[in-house]
Tab-separated table of C-alpha atoms in Angstrom:
chain	number	residue	atom	x	y	z
A	1	UNK	CA	75.859	107.547	88.601
A	2	UNK	CA	76.885	110.238	86.164
A	3	UNK	CA	79.289	111.741	88.694
A	4	UNK	CA	80.849	108.322	89.339
A	5	UNK	CA	81.253	107.661	85.629
A	6	UNK	CA	82.881	111.054	85.189
A	7	UNK	CA	85.234	110.382	88.099
A	8	UNK	CA	86.333	107.120	86.486
A	9	UNK	CA	86.781	108.844	83.146
A	10	UNK	CA	88.998	111.555	84.565
A	11	UNK	CA	90.790	109.189	86.955
A	12	UNK	CA	91.890	106.898	84.170
A	13	UNK	CA	93.485	103.515	84.729
A	14	UNK	CA	94.247	104.258	88.391
A	15	UNK	CA	90.557	104.287	89.239
A	16	UNK	CA	90.109	100.844	87.682
A	17	UNK	CA	93.126	99.476	89.523
A	18	UNK	CA	91.718	100.731	92.812
A	19	UNK	CA	88.346	99.245	91.854
A	20	UNK	CA	90.018	95.858	91.326
A	21	UNK	CA	91.612	96.137	94.773
A	22	UNK	CA	88.213	96.959	96.286
A	23	UNK	CA	86.635	93.849	94.720
A	24	UNK	CA	89.335	91.632	96.231
A	25	UNK	CA	88.953	93.370	99.611
A	26	UNK	CA	85.162	92.976	99.650
A	27	UNK	CA	85.410	89.308	98.703
A	28	UNK	CA	87.991	88.535	101.395
A	29	UNK	CA	86.115	90.519	104.058
A	30	UNK	CA	82.828	88.700	103.382
A	31	UNK	CA	84.476	85.268	103.244
A	32	UNK	CA	86.465	85.821	106.456
A	33	UNK	CA	83.431	87.261	108.273
A	34	UNK	CA	81.347	84.179	107.464
A	35	UNK	CA	84.095	81.769	108.513
A	36	UNK	CA	85.345	83.557	111.632
A	37	UNK	CA	81.987	84.607	113.086
A	38	UNK	CA	79.882	81.619	112.045
A	39	UNK	CA	81.698	78.549	110.703
A	40	UNK	CA	84.698	78.471	113.063
A	41	UNK	CA	83.009	80.134	116.019
A	42	UNK	CA	81.397	78.425	119.014
A	43	UNK	CA	80.506	79.316	122.575
A	44	UNK	CA	83.822	78.030	123.890
A	45	UNK	CA	83.082	78.207	127.609
A	46	UNK	CA	79.744	76.401	127.368
A	47	UNK	CA	81.204	73.809	125.012
A	48	UNK	CA	84.149	73.060	127.286
A	49	UNK	CA	81.933	72.777	130.369
A	50	UNK	CA	79.882	70.111	128.590
A	51	UNK	CA	83.046	68.253	127.577
A	52	UNK	CA	84.384	68.514	131.114
A	53	UNK	CA	81.217	67.002	132.609
A	54	UNK	CA	81.333	64.094	130.179
A	55	UNK	CA	85.029	63.433	130.807
A	56	UNK	CA	84.513	63.555	134.569
A	57	UNK	CA	81.680	61.063	134.106
A	58	UNK	CA	84.173	58.906	132.174
A	59	UNK	CA	82.002	59.189	129.068
A	60	UNK	CA	84.638	59.930	126.413
A	61	UNK	CA	82.555	58.590	123.523
A	62	UNK	CA	79.753	61.062	124.174
A	63	UNK	CA	82.317	63.874	124.481
A	64	UNK	CA	83.678	62.949	121.040
A	65	UNK	CA	80.122	62.893	119.640
A	66	UNK	CA	79.637	66.374	121.095
A	67	UNK	CA	82.679	67.521	119.099
A	68	UNK	CA	81.311	65.842	115.971
A	69	UNK	CA	78.094	67.845	116.369
A	70	UNK	CA	80.085	70.984	115.437
A	71	UNK	CA	82.505	69.622	112.820
A	72	UNK	CA	83.376	72.975	111.244
A	73	UNK	CA	84.053	74.882	114.487
A	74	UNK	CA	87.721	75.302	115.340
A	75	UNK	CA	87.830	74.441	119.045
A	76	UNK	CA	85.914	71.132	118.817
A	77	UNK	CA	88.409	69.868	116.236
A	78	UNK	CA	91.280	70.433	118.676
A	79	UNK	CA	89.356	69.032	121.636
A	80	UNK	CA	88.352	65.957	119.646
A	81	UNK	CA	92.004	65.234	118.839
A	82	UNK	CA	92.808	65.202	122.546
A	83	UNK	CA	89.774	63.087	123.426
A	84	UNK	CA	90.705	60.404	120.896
A	85	UNK	CA	93.946	59.938	122.874
A	86	UNK	CA	92.249	60.165	126.254
A	87	UNK	CA	93.338	56.687	127.282
A	88	UNK	CA	96.937	57.222	126.168
A	89	UNK	CA	99.768	58.853	128.019
A	90	UNK	CA	100.305	62.544	128.699
A	91	UNK	CA	102.777	62.948	125.832
A	92	UNK	CA	100.411	61.418	123.264
A	93	UNK	CA	97.560	63.656	124.411
A	94	UNK	CA	99.747	66.759	124.123
A	95	UNK	CA	101.051	65.724	120.701
A	96	UNK	CA	97.535	65.118	119.383
A	97	UNK	CA	96.298	68.495	120.618
A	98	UNK	CA	99.327	70.340	119.233
A	99	UNK	CA	99.014	68.608	115.856
A	100	UNK	CA	95.328	69.522	115.609
A	101	UNK	CA	96.123	73.116	116.595
A	102	UNK	CA	98.765	73.342	113.876
A	103	UNK	CA	96.138	72.277	111.349
A	104	UNK	CA	93.353	74.548	112.582
A	105	UNK	CA	95.187	77.802	113.383
A	106	UNK	CA	96.447	78.498	109.819
A	107	UNK	CA	92.883	78.149	108.535
A	108	UNK	CA	91.752	80.737	111.084
A	109	UNK	CA	94.548	83.150	110.205
A	110	UNK	CA	94.613	82.919	106.424
A	111	UNK	CA	93.728	85.914	104.257
A	112	UNK	CA	92.862	88.246	107.158
A	113	UNK	CA	96.166	90.111	106.899
A	114	UNK	CA	95.574	90.513	103.160
A	115	UNK	CA	92.940	93.143	103.986
A	116	UNK	CA	95.546	95.411	105.552
A	117	UNK	CA	97.802	94.926	102.528
A	118	UNK	CA	94.952	95.702	100.118
A	119	UNK	CA	94.074	98.821	102.110
A	120	UNK	CA	97.672	100.019	101.842
A	121	UNK	CA	97.778	99.202	98.124
A	122	UNK	CA	94.591	101.221	97.519
A	123	UNK	CA	96.106	104.170	99.395
A	124	UNK	CA	99.354	103.955	97.415
A	125	UNK	CA	97.535	103.683	94.088
A	126	UNK	CA	95.509	106.753	95.019
A	127	UNK	CA	98.707	108.581	95.985
A	128	UNK	CA	100.375	107.579	92.720
A	129	UNK	CA	97.391	108.862	90.772
A	130	UNK	CA	97.578	112.085	92.782
A	131	UNK	CA	101.254	112.591	91.939
A	132	UNK	CA	100.736	111.887	88.245
A	133	UNK	CA	97.738	114.211	88.180
A	134	UNK	CA	99.775	117.013	89.749
A	135	UNK	CA	102.603	116.390	87.292
A	136	UNK	CA	100.102	116.665	84.459
A	137	UNK	CA	98.723	119.879	85.927
A	138	UNK	CA	102.173	121.473	86.273
A	139	UNK	CA	103.089	120.431	82.747
A	140	UNK	CA	99.900	122.107	81.531
A	141	UNK	CA	100.926	125.337	83.223
A	142	UNK	CA	104.361	125.150	81.661
A	143	UNK	CA	103.794	123.808	78.152
A	144	UNK	CA	100.158	124.094	77.141
A	145	UNK	CA	98.879	126.874	74.965
A	146	UNK	CA	96.709	129.466	76.714
A	147	UNK	CA	93.516	128.111	75.143
A	148	UNK	CA	94.256	124.530	76.323
A	149	UNK	CA	95.886	125.371	79.644
A	150	UNK	CA	92.725	125.596	81.720
A	151	UNK	CA	91.319	122.340	80.334
A	152	UNK	CA	94.538	120.390	80.910
A	153	UNK	CA	95.003	121.912	84.337
A	154	UNK	CA	91.460	120.891	85.341
A	155	UNK	CA	92.036	117.373	84.003
A	156	UNK	CA	95.247	116.955	86.000
A	157	UNK	CA	93.659	118.201	89.215
A	158	UNK	CA	90.615	115.975	88.653
A	159	UNK	CA	92.906	112.949	88.222
A	160	UNK	CA	94.729	113.824	91.444
A	161	UNK	CA	91.623	114.406	93.557
A	162	UNK	CA	89.548	111.484	92.248
A	163	UNK	CA	92.263	108.892	92.724
A	164	UNK	CA	93.040	110.179	96.203
A	165	UNK	CA	89.406	110.078	97.250
A	166	UNK	CA	88.700	106.654	95.762
A	167	UNK	CA	91.868	105.196	97.238
A	168	UNK	CA	90.828	106.348	100.710
A	169	UNK	CA	87.245	105.163	100.184
A	170	UNK	CA	88.602	101.657	99.583
A	171	UNK	CA	91.431	101.756	102.140
A	172	UNK	CA	89.488	102.910	105.198
A	173	UNK	CA	86.818	100.142	105.171
A	174	UNK	CA	89.496	97.564	104.333
A	175	UNK	CA	91.558	98.549	107.368
A	176	UNK	CA	88.463	98.644	109.597
A	177	UNK	CA	87.470	95.161	108.393
A	178	UNK	CA	91.005	93.981	109.090
A	179	UNK	CA	90.805	95.379	112.616
A	180	UNK	CA	87.518	93.610	113.372
A	181	UNK	CA	88.517	90.303	111.783
A	182	UNK	CA	91.949	90.331	113.430
A	183	UNK	CA	90.253	90.727	116.809
A	184	UNK	CA	87.996	87.752	116.120
A	185	UNK	CA	90.951	85.710	114.863
A	186	UNK	CA	92.879	86.410	118.056
A	187	UNK	CA	89.864	85.510	120.183
A	188	UNK	CA	89.474	82.132	118.475
A	189	UNK	CA	93.176	81.387	118.820
A	190	UNK	CA	93.180	82.401	122.496
A	191	UNK	CA	90.230	80.070	123.120
A	192	UNK	CA	92.071	77.195	121.451
A	193	UNK	CA	95.174	77.860	123.552
A	194	UNK	CA	93.220	78.154	126.794
A	195	UNK	CA	90.860	75.213	126.452
A	196	UNK	CA	93.371	72.868	124.861
A	197	UNK	CA	95.579	73.296	127.949
A	198	UNK	CA	92.560	72.805	130.222
A	199	UNK	CA	91.663	69.649	128.314
A	200	UNK	CA	95.193	68.265	128.556
A	201	UNK	CA	95.230	68.841	132.309
A	202	UNK	CA	91.781	67.274	132.653
A	203	UNK	CA	92.691	64.156	130.691
A	204	UNK	CA	96.024	63.745	132.455
A	205	UNK	CA	94.272	64.122	135.820
A	206	UNK	CA	91.714	61.542	134.701
A	207	UNK	CA	94.472	59.146	133.747
A	208	UNK	CA	95.991	59.509	137.198
A	209	UNK	CA	92.672	59.014	138.916
A	210	UNK	CA	92.115	62.663	139.805
A	211	UNK	CA	88.773	62.884	138.043
A	212	UNK	CA	87.480	59.790	139.756
A	213	UNK	CA	88.276	61.343	143.090
A	214	UNK	CA	86.304	64.444	142.171
């Protein structure tokens, strides 16, 4: 702890700015992880197969209840919108699914990209601290008296190195978290795109009698 306290003392305000960025990044990463991997997530294939069986059995009400059993998951919200228009025309089904998707997708995407921005900000703050520390060190070589030169030079180099290191310590995990969460975001969106189209085709086929034939 003493070494950390000393690093913050020599790093000055830049260390505290990077610390503030790290707090935001940790908060966003935890919140997005909980939502994307737990709240919005569902076994999409198994869920759709259950919905498909119920629709083919002409049991739309039970299919809607199945969606209500996972009210926070993203895909069931979109599927439910289509099921509520199951007895309408093709256009109404498509409009309902698209409207639900437009509501759900922004909630899946929000704040994830902020992690990449925070990682870049931490890096830039560390770089700025590095430049100012080097400027301070060069000024010490040029202007300081011999008895103060070594102390000021060490302080400038410490500012440069500490801010660089802390900036990278914050930036690297932030960018890794962004990579993982972006992958999960894309997976959820791809599932919505895939199974919403499958649902539309299923309901339209049902309306034309195709499901009954199956």
